Every structure is written in C-alpha cells, then in structure tokens.
Tab-separated table of C-alpha atoms and ligand atoms in Angstrom:
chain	number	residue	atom	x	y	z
A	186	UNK	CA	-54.050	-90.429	85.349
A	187	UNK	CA	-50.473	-90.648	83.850
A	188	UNK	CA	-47.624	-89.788	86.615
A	189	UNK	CA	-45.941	-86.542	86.378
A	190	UNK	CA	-43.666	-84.013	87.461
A	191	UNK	CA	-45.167	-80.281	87.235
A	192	UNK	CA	-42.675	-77.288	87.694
A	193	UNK	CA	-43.741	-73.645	87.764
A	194	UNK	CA	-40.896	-71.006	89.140
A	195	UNK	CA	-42.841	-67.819	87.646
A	196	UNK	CA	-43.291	-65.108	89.828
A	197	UNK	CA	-46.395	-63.071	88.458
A	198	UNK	CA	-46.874	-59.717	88.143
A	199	UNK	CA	-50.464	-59.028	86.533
A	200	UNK	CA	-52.162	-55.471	86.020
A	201	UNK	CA	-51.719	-51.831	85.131
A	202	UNK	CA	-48.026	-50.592	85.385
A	203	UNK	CA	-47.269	-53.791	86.393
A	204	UNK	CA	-43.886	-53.410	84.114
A	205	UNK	CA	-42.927	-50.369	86.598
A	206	UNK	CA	-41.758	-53.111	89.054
A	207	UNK	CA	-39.087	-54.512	86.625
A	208	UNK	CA	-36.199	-52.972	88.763
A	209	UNK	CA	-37.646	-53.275	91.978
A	210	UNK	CA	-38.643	-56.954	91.460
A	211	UNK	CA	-35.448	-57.727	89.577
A	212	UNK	CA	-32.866	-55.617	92.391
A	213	UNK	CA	-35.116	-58.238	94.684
A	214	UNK	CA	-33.558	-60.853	93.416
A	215	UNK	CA	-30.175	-59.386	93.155
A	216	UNK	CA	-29.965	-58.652	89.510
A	217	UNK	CA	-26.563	-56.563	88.370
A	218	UNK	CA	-26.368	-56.658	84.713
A	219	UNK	CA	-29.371	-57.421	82.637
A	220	UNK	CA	-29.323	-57.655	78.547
A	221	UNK	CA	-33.103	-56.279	77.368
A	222	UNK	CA	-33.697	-58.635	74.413
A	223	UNK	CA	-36.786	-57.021	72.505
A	224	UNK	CA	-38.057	-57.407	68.446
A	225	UNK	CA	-39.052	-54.498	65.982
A	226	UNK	CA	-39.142	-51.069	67.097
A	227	UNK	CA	-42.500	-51.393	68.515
A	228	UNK	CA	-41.446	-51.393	71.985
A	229	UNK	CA	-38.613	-48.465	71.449
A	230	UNK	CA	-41.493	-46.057	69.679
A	231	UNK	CA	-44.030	-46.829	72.169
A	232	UNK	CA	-41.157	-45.585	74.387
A	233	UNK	CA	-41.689	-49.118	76.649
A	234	UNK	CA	-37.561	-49.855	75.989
A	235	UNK	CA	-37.258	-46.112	78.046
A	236	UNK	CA	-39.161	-46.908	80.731
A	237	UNK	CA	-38.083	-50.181	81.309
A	238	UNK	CA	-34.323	-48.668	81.227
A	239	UNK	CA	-35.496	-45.972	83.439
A	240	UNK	CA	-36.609	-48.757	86.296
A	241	UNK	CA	-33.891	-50.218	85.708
A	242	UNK	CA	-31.209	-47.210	86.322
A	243	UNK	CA	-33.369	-46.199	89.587
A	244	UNK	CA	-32.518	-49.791	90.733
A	245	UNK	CA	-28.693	-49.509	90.107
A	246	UNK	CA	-28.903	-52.099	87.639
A	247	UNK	CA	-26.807	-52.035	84.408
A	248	UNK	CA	-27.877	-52.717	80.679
A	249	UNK	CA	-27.096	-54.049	77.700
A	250	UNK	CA	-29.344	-53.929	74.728
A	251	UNK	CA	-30.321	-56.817	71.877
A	252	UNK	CA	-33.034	-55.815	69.452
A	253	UNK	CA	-34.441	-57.267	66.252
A	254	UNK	CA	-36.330	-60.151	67.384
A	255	UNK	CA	-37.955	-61.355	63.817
A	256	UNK	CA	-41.574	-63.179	64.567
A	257	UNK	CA	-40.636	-67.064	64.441
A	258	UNK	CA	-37.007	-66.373	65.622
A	259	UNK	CA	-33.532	-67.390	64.795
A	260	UNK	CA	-30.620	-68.609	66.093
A	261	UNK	CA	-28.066	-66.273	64.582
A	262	UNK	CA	-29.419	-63.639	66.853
A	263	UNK	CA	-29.427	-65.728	69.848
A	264	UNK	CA	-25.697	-66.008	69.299
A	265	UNK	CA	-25.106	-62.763	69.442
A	266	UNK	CA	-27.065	-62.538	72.644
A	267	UNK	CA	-24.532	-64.960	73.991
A	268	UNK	CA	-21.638	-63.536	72.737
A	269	UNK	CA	-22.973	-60.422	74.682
A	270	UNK	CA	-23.927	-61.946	78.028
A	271	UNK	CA	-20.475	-63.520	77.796
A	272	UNK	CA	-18.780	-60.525	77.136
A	273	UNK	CA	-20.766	-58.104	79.937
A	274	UNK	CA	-20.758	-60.567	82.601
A	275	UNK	CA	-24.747	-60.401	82.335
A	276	UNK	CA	-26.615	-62.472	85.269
A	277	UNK	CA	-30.287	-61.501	83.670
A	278	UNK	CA	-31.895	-61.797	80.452
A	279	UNK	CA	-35.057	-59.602	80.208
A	280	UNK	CA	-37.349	-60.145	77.769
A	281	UNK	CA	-39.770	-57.302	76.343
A	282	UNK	CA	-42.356	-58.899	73.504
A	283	UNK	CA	-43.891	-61.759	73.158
A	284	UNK	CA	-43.094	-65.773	71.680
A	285	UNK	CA	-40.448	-64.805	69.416
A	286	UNK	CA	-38.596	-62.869	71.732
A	287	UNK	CA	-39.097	-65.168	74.877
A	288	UNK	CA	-37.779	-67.960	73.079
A	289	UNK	CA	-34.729	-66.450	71.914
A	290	UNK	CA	-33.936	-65.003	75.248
A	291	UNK	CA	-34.235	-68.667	76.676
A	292	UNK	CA	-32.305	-69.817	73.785
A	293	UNK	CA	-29.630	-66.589	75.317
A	294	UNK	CA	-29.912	-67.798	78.344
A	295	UNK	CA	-28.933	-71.678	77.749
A	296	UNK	CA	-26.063	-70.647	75.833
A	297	UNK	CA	-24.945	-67.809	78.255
A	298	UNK	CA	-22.590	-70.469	80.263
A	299	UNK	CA	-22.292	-73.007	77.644
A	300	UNK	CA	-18.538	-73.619	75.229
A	301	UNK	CA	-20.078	-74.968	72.386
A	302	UNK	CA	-22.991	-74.008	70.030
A	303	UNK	CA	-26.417	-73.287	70.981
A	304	UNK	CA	-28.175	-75.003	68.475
A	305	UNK	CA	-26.548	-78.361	70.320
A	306	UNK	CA	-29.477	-77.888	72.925
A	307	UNK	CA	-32.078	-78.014	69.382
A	308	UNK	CA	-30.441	-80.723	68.432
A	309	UNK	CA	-29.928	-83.354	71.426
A	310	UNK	CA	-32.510	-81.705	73.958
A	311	UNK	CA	-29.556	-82.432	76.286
A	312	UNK	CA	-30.457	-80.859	80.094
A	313	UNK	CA	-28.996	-78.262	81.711
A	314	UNK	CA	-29.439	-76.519	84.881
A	315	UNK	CA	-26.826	-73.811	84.155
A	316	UNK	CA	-29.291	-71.059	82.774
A	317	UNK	CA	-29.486	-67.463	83.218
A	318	UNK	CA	-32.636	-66.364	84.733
A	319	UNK	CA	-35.228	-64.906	82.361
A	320	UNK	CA	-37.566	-61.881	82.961
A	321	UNK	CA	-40.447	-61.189	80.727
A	322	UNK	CA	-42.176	-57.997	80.314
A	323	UNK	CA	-45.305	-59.590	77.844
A	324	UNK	CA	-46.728	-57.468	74.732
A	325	UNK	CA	-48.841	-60.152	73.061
A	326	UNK	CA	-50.805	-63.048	74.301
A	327	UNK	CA	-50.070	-66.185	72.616
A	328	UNK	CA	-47.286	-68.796	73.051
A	329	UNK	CA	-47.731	-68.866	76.143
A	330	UNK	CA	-43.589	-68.572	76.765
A	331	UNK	CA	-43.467	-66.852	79.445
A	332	UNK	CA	-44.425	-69.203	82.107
A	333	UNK	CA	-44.042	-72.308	79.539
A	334	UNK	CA	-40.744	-74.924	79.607
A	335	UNK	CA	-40.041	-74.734	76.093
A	336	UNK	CA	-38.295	-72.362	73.407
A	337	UNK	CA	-39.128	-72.901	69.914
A	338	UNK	CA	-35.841	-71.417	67.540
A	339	UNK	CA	-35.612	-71.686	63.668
A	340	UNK	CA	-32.322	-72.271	62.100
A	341	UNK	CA	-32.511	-70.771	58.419
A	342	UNK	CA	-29.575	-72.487	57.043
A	343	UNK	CA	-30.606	-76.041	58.379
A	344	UNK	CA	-34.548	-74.907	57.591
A	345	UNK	CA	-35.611	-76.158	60.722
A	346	UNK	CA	-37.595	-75.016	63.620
A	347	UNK	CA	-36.985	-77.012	66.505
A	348	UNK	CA	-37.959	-76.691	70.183
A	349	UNK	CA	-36.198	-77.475	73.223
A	350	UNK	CA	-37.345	-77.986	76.498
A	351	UNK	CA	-36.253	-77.344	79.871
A	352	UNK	CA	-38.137	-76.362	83.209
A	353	UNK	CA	-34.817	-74.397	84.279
A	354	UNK	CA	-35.529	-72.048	81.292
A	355	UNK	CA	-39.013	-71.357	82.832
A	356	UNK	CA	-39.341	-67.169	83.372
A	357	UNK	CA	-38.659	-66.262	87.075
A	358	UNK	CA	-40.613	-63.151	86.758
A	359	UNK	CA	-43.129	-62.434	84.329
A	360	UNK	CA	-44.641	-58.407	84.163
A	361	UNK	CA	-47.942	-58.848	82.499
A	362	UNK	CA	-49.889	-55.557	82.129
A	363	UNK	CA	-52.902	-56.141	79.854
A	364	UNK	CA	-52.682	-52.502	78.326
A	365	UNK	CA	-49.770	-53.370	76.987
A	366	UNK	CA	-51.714	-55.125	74.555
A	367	UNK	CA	-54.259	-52.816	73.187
A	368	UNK	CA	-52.012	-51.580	70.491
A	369	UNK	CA	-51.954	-55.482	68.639
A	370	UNK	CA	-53.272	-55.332	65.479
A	371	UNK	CA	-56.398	-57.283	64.805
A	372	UNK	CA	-54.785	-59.968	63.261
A	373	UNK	CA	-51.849	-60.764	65.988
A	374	UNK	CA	-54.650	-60.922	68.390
A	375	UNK	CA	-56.537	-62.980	66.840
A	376	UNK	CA	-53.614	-65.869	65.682
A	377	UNK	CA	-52.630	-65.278	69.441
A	378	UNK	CA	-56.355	-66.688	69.991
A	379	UNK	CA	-55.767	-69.684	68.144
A	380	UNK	CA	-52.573	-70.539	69.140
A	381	UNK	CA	-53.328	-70.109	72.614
A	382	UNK	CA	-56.844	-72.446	71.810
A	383	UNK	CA	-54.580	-75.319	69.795
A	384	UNK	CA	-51.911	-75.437	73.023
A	385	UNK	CA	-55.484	-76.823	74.746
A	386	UNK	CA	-56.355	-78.759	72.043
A	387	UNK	CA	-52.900	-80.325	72.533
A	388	UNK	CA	-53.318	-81.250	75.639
A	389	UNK	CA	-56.869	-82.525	75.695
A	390	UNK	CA	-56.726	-85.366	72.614
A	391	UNK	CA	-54.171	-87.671	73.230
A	392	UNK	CA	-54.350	-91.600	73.972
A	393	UNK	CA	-55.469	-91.133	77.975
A	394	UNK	CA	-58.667	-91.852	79.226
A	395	UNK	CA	-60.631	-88.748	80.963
A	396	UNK	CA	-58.370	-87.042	83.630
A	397	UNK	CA	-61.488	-84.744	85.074
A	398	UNK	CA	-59.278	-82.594	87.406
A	399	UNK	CA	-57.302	-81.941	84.604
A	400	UNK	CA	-59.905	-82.141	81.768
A	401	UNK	CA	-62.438	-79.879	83.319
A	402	UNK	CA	-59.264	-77.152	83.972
A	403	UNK	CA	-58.859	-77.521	79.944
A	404	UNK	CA	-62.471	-77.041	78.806
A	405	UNK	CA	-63.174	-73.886	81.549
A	406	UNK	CA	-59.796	-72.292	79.626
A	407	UNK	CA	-61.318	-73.146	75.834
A	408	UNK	CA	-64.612	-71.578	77.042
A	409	UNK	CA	-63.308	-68.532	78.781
A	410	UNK	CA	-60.971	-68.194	75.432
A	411	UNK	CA	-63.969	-68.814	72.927
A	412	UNK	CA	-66.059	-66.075	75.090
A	413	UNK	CA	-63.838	-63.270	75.209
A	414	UNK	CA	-62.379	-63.818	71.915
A	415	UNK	CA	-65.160	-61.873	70.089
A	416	UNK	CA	-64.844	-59.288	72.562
A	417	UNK	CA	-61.237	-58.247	72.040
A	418	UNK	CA	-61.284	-58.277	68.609
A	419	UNK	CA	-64.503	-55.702	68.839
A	420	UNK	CA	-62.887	-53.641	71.472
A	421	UNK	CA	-59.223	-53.478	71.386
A	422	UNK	CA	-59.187	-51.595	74.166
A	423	UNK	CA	-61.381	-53.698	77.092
A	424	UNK	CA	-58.961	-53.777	80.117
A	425	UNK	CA	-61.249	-56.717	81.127
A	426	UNK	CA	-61.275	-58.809	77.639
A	427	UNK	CA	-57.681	-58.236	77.060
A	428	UNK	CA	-56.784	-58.924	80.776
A	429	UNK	CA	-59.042	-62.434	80.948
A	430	UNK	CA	-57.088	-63.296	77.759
A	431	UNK	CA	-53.859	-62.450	78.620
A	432	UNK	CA	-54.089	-64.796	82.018
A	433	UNK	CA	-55.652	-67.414	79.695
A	434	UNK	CA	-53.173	-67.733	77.528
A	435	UNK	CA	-50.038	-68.371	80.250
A	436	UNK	CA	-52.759	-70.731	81.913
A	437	UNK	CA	-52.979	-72.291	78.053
A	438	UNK	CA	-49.743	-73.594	78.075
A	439	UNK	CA	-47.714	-73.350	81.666
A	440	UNK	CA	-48.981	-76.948	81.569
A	441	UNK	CA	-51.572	-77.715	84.443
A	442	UNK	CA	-53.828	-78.443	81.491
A	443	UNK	CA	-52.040	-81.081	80.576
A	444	UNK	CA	-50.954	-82.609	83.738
A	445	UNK	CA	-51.758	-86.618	84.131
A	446	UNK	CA	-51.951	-86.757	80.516
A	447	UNK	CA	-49.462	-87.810	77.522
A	448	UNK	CA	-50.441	-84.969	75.321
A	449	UNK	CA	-49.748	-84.842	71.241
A	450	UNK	CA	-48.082	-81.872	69.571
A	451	UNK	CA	-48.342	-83.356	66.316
A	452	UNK	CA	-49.816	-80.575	64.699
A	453	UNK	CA	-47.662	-77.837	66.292
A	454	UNK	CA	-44.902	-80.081	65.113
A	455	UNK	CA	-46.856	-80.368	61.269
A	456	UNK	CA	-47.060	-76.121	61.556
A	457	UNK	CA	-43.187	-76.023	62.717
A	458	UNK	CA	-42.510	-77.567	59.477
A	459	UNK	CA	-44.557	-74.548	57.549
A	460	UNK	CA	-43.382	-71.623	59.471
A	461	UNK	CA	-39.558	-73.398	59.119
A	462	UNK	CA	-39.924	-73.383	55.541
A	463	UNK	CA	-41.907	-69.946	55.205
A	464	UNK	CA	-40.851	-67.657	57.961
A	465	UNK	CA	-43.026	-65.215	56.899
A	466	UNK	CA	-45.975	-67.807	57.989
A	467	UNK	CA	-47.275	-66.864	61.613
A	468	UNK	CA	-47.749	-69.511	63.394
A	469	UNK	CA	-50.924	-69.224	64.943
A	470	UNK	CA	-51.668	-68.519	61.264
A	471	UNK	CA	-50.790	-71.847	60.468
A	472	UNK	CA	-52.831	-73.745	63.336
A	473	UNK	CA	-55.735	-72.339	62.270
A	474	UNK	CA	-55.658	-74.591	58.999
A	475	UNK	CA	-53.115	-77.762	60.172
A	476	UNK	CA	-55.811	-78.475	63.405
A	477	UNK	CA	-58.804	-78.855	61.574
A	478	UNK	CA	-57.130	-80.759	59.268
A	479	UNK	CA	-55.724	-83.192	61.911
A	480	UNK	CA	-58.696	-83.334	63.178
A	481	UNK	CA	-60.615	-84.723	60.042
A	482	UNK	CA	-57.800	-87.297	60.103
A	483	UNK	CA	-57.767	-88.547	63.464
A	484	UNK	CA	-61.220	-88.281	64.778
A	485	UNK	CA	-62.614	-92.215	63.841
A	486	UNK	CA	-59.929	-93.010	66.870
A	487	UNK	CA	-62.039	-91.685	69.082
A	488	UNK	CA	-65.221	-90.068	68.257
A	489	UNK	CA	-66.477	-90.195	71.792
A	490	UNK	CA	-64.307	-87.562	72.657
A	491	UNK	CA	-64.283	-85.087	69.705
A	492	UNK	CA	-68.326	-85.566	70.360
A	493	UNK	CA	-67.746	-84.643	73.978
A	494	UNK	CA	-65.463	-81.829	73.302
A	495	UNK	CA	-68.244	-80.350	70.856
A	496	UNK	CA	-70.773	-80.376	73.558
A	497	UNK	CA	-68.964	-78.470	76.286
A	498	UNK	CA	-66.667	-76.145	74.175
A	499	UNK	CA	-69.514	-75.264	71.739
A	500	UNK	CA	-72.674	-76.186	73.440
A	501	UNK	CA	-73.112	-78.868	70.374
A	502	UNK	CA	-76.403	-80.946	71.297
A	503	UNK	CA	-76.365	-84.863	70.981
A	504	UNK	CA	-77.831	-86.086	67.916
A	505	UNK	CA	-77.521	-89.823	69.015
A	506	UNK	CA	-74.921	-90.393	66.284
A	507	UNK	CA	-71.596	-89.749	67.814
A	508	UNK	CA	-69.976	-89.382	64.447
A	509	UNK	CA	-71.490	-86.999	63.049
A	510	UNK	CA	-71.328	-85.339	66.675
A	511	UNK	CA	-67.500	-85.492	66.357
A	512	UNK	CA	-67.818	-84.299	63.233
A	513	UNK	CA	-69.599	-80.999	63.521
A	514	UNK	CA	-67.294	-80.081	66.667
A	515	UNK	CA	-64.443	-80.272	63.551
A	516	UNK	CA	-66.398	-77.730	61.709
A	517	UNK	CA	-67.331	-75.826	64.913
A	518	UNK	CA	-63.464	-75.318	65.627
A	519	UNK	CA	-62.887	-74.547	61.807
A	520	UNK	CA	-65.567	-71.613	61.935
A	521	UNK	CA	-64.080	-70.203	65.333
A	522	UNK	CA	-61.176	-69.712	63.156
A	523	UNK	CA	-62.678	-68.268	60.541
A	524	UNK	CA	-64.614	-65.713	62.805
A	525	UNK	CA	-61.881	-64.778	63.957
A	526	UNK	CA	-60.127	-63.383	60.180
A	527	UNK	CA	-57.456	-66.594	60.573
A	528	UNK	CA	-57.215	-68.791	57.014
A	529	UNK	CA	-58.316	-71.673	56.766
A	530	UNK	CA	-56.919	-73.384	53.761
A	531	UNK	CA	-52.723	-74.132	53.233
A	532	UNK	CA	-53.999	-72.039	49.893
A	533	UNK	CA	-54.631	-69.090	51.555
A	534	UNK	CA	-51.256	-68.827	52.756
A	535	UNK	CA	-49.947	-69.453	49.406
A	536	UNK	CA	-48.448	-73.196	49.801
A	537	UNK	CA	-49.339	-74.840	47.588
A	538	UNK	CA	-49.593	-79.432	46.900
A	539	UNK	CA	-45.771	-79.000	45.089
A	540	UNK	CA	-44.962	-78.056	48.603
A	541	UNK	CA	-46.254	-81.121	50.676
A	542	UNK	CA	-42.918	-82.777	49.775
A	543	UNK	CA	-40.347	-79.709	50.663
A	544	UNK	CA	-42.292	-80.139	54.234
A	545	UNK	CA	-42.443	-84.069	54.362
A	546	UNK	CA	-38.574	-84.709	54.921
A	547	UNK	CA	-37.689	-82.182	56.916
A	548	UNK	CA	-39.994	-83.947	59.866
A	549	UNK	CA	-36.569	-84.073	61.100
A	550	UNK	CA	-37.482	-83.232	64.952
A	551	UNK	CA	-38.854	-86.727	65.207
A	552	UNK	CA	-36.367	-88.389	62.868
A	553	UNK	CA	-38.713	-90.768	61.191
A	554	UNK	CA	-39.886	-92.053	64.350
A	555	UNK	CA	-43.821	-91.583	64.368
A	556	UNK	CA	-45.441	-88.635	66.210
A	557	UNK	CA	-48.338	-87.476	68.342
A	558	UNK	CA	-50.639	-89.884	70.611
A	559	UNK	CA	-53.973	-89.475	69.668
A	560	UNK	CA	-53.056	-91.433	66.647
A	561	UNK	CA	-49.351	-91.910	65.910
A	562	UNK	CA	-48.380	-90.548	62.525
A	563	UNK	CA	-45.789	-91.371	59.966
A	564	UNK	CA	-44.349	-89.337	57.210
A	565	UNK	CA	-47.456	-90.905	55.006
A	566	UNK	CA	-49.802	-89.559	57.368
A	567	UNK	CA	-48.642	-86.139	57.528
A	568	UNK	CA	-48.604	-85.760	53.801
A	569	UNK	CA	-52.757	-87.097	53.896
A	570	UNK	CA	-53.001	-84.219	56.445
A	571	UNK	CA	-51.224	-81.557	54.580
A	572	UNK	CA	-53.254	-82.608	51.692
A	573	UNK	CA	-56.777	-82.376	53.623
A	574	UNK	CA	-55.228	-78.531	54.315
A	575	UNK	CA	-55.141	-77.347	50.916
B	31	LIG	N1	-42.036	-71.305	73.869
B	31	LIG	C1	-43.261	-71.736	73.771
B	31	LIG	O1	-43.763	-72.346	74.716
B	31	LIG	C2	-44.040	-71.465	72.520
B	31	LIG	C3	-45.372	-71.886	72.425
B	31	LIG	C4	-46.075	-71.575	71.268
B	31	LIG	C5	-45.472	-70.851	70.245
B	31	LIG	N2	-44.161	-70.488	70.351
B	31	LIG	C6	-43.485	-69.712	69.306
B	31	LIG	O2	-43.706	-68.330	69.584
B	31	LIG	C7	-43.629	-67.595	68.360
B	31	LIG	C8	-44.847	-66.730	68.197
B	31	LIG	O3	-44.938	-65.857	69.295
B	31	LIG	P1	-46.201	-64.898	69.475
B	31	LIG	O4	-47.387	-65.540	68.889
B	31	LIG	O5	-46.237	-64.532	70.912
B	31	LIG	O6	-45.917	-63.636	68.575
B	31	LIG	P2	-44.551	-62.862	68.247
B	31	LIG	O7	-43.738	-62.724	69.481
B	31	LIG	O8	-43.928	-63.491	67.054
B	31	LIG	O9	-45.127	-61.430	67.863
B	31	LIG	C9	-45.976	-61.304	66.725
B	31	LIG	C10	-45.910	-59.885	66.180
B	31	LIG	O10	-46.602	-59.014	67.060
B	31	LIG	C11	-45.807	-57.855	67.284
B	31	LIG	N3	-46.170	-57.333	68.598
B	31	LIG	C12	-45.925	-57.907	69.797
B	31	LIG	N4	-46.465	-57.179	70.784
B	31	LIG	C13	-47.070	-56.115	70.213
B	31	LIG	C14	-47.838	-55.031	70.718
B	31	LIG	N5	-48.119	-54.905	72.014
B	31	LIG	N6	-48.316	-54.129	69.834
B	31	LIG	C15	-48.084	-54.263	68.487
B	31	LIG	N7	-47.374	-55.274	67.956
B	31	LIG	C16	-46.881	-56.200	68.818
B	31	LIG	C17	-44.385	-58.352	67.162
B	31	LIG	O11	-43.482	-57.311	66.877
B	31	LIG	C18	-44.503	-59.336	66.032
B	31	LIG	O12	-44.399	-58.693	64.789
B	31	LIG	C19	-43.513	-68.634	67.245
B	31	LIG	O13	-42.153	-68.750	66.840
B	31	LIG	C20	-43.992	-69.914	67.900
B	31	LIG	O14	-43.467	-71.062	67.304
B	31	LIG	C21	-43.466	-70.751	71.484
C-alpha cells in the first residue's frame, strides 16, 4: 500500500427534504451572505431556487443569485461569480445542480479572495487555503463533486478543460435528497452511471499491487452501481434505486476507493480533451467509448487483473486463459454501456479520424510529459487509443 493523506470535511445530509435544512445547517455554521450558483432553469421551474431562498430568509441569511451553469462549465461565468462574491462581501457559495455547477462554484470560491485571474489555479495547480466554503444542494448523481477535491473548468478561448485540485475546496455541507433526482432524463442518468463507474475504474488499474482494504471497497461500489443501474433507468422514480445510487456515486469518487493506490486518470484526461473541444459532448458520454478503448490498449500490462476484475464485477468464470479472461471483462464493460443507451463509438458522437489530431496537441494538462500509471502514455499512444474509439 502506497502512503497517503485522505481528507474528507463534508458534512452529509442524505434523504427526503433533506435540502429544507440549507438555512438551518448553513446559520449553524454562521453563514451571512451566500451567492446560490445554479445552471438552466431547471431548478427555478421546479421552484427548488424558491425554496432554497425561502430557508434561507427564515435563517436571516442574505442572497445573491448566479445562474446559467452550461453542462461542462466555463470560466467566464466563474468570473462573474467572483466579481460578485467580491462585491457582496459573500462568506458562502451554495451550489444547487450537479458537476457543472459544483465545479464552477469551487472555481467561485478559489477566486473569491484571490487578485489575479482564476484560471492561474488551472494553470499552475498552485495551493491555497483561502477558499470560501461551498454548500451543495445535489440534482444529479455523477461527478461525484460534491464531496470530491477537484473542479474540472473549460476555458473556450484557450480550448482547454483543465482540473484543479484542492482538499480546501472540498463541500462543507452537502444536501442530498434522492427525489431530487427523479426528474433526470434517461440519458443524464445513465452517463451519470458511467461516469460514476469509470471514477472506479480509475482508481482500481493503476501500477500497485492489490490493496484489499481498498480494492474490495472499489469492487462492492462497481457491483452495487452495476445492480441498481438497470433499476433506475426502469423506474425513475425508486426512492431506493435512486437513493443507493446517489450515495454511490459521492462514495465513487470522495476517494477512499483509491486510497493506498497511485491511480491513472488517463482516460478522464483523453475525454477532457473531447468535451474541451466539443462542449456539447457530455462527459460521461464520452467515457463510455474512451474506457473501453483504453482498455483494449493497456490490458497485455496486466491481464491478471482485468481477468480478476471480470470475475467479481461481472461474475465472468475462469476459462484457464487469462487473456482471453481479460479480454471478455473489456467487452463486458463495453456492453454495460451499451445497456445502458451510452455510445460506444467516437462515431456516434460525430468525431470523426480528421479529429484525432485537433485533440492530440492540446494534451496540454500534462505538457508532453506522459500520463496515467497503468501504462504511461505519450501523445503516440493516445492517438492509437482515439483511433481504437472510432
Ligand atoms: N469535480 C469533480 O470531481 C468531477 C468529477 C467528474 C466529472 N466532473 C465534471 O462534472 C461535469 C459533469 O457533471 P454532471 O455529470 O454531474 O452533470 P451536469 O452537472 O453537467 O448536469 C447534466 C445535465 O443535467 C441537468 N440536470 C441536473 N439535475 C437535474 C435534475 N434533477 N433534473 C433534470 N435535469 C437535471 C443539468 O441541467 C444538465 O443539463 C463535467 O464537466 C465533468 O468534467 C467533475
């Protein structure tokens, strides 16, 4: 097992009308001025924004809205955010939505005391411990943001999509009431499936030996996620399904599944580069066809463990030949994709082979250096990859 340091500040609060606590919980903790950051006008028709406000004003605490949080957010916005929170003396950033949102209020609340421009944090990954606290009120299980350490902002004019770090831009509270959920459409829940699934997948292939404590935590999570998946997408509305998944996916990616191990990222860092380019990409979207992909790539590093993965994720029976094992625990993933209405070809969300080289230099987060762990990759690499996706 790998040393490391684990951090996890979130204050939980899971179940029906759990968001009615927002100005209780928040007054707790001496909140005065909070700016609600939300995206589309989901949340204001569903009338969520008015009951959150409502909370709020029976608290005493004052308000300042931000809306129009676009799915893989930008920094312009957060900017504005900043400009606000400088200009009404905020000392809370609430969050109301899911990834997007979450990650531009962090991206808020690191620039909230900061002189210079946000994007610097994107850029450098510089520390900082001067960070407005963050609230989350969650709509959509997926990312994973709002218990996680990292943000993940695009920056149209530089077409990048960058993440940045930071356990002080963890959530301090996090409202998470599963029926909050039932109005996703079919196919947010289901790329919140995979991208939950992938931020396990993450975690478990990498270059460490078996880390059971921390292993066996990781396969329980890609069961339970595998299990219920079918039975949200049947029934929208199963308190039970949507609750198991919505605990899942913080548990996906708050990190205790990845403790003691080095982890990879490559392939959320090969899907960055799609959803930078195509904003209009969602990302789980785009993990559904990178991972398998990967996968086929990387597997002869270590077959063992692809075979292993196949036998307790999908109940795969040993054939003796642990290739072949490895291999159909790729196609076993690809297929839970697939079930689940996500594409499965780079083709399907209309990029096409002209494109591999628009995404190949702009693998800027890891300037040049190789990425991953499993097996390191250079530029050459990824292009084989995005290749094996078309
Ligand atoms: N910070 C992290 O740790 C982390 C981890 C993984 C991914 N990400 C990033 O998070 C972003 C994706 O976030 P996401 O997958 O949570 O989705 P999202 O926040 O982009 O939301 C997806 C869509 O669902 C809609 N929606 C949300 N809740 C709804 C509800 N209850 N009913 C109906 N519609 C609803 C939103 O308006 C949006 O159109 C990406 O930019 C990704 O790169 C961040």
């Amino acid at each position: 097992m790998e040393n490391f340091e684990f951090v996890s500040p979130t204050h939980f609060v899971f179940g029906r009308g759990a968001e009615e606590q927002v100005g209780a919980k928040l007054s707790e903790r001496g909140a005065k001025k909070v700016l609600i950051h939300f995206g589309g006008q989901s949340a204001v028709k569903s009338g969520l924004i008015d009951r959150l406000k409502a909370t709020l004003d029976a608290a005493g605490i004052e308000h300042v809205e931000l809306g129009g949080v676009r799915p893989n957010p930008e920094i312009g916005l957060a900017r504005e955010g900043i400009r606000l929170c400088k200009e009404h003396n905020i000392d809370w950033v609430l969050a109301v939505g899911g990834g997007s949102v979450i990650d531009s209020a962090k991206a808020v609340a690191v620039g909230a005391h900061y002189d210079g421009d946000v994007w610097d944090f994107f850029e450098t990954k510089q520390p900082t411990n001067d960070v407005l606290p963050i609230a989350v009120v969650l709509t959509i299980p997926a990312a994973g943001s709002e218990a996680s350490k990292n943000t993940v902002m695009s920056n149209d004019e530089l077409q990048l999509k960058s993440g940045y770090p930071n356990n002080a831009q963890r959530p301090k509270l996090a409202f998470m009431n599963p029926e909050l959920t039932f109005t996703l459409p079919p196919f947010q829940t289901a790329a919140g499936l995979t991208d939950m699934f992938c931020h396990l997948l993450e975690r478990f292939f990498d270059d460490v030996g078996a880390v059971p404590v921390t292993d066996n935590l990781n396969l329980s999570l890609m069961k339970t996620v595998r299990a219920e998946a079918p039975r949200v997408m049947v029934e929208p509305e199963n308190y039970d399904a949507r609750a198991n998944v919505m605990w899942a996916g913080m548990l996906c990616h708050q990190g205790l599944a990845g403790v003691g191990r080095h982890e990879d990222w490559a392939t959320h860092g090969l899907e960055h580069e799609l959803s930078a380019l195509y904003p209009e990409i969602t990302h789980g979207a785009g993990l559904a066809v990178m991972f398998p992909a990967w996968m086929e790539y990387v597997y002869p590093e270590n077959p063992a463990r692809f075979a292993y993965y196949g036998r307790e994720v999908f109940g795969l029976a040993p054939t003796g030949d642990v290739e072949a094992d490895a291999l159909s625990a790729i196609d076993e993933t690809r297929a839970f994709f697939a079930s689940l209405g996500m594409p499965t070809t780079l083709a399907e969300l209309d990029v096409c082979e002209d494109d591999i080289e628009k995404l190949i230099p702009t693998l800027k987060e890891n300037k040049g250096e190789p990425f991953g762990s499993f097996k390191k990759l250079t530029k050459d690499d990824a292009r084989e990859i995005y290749r094996l996706a078309l």
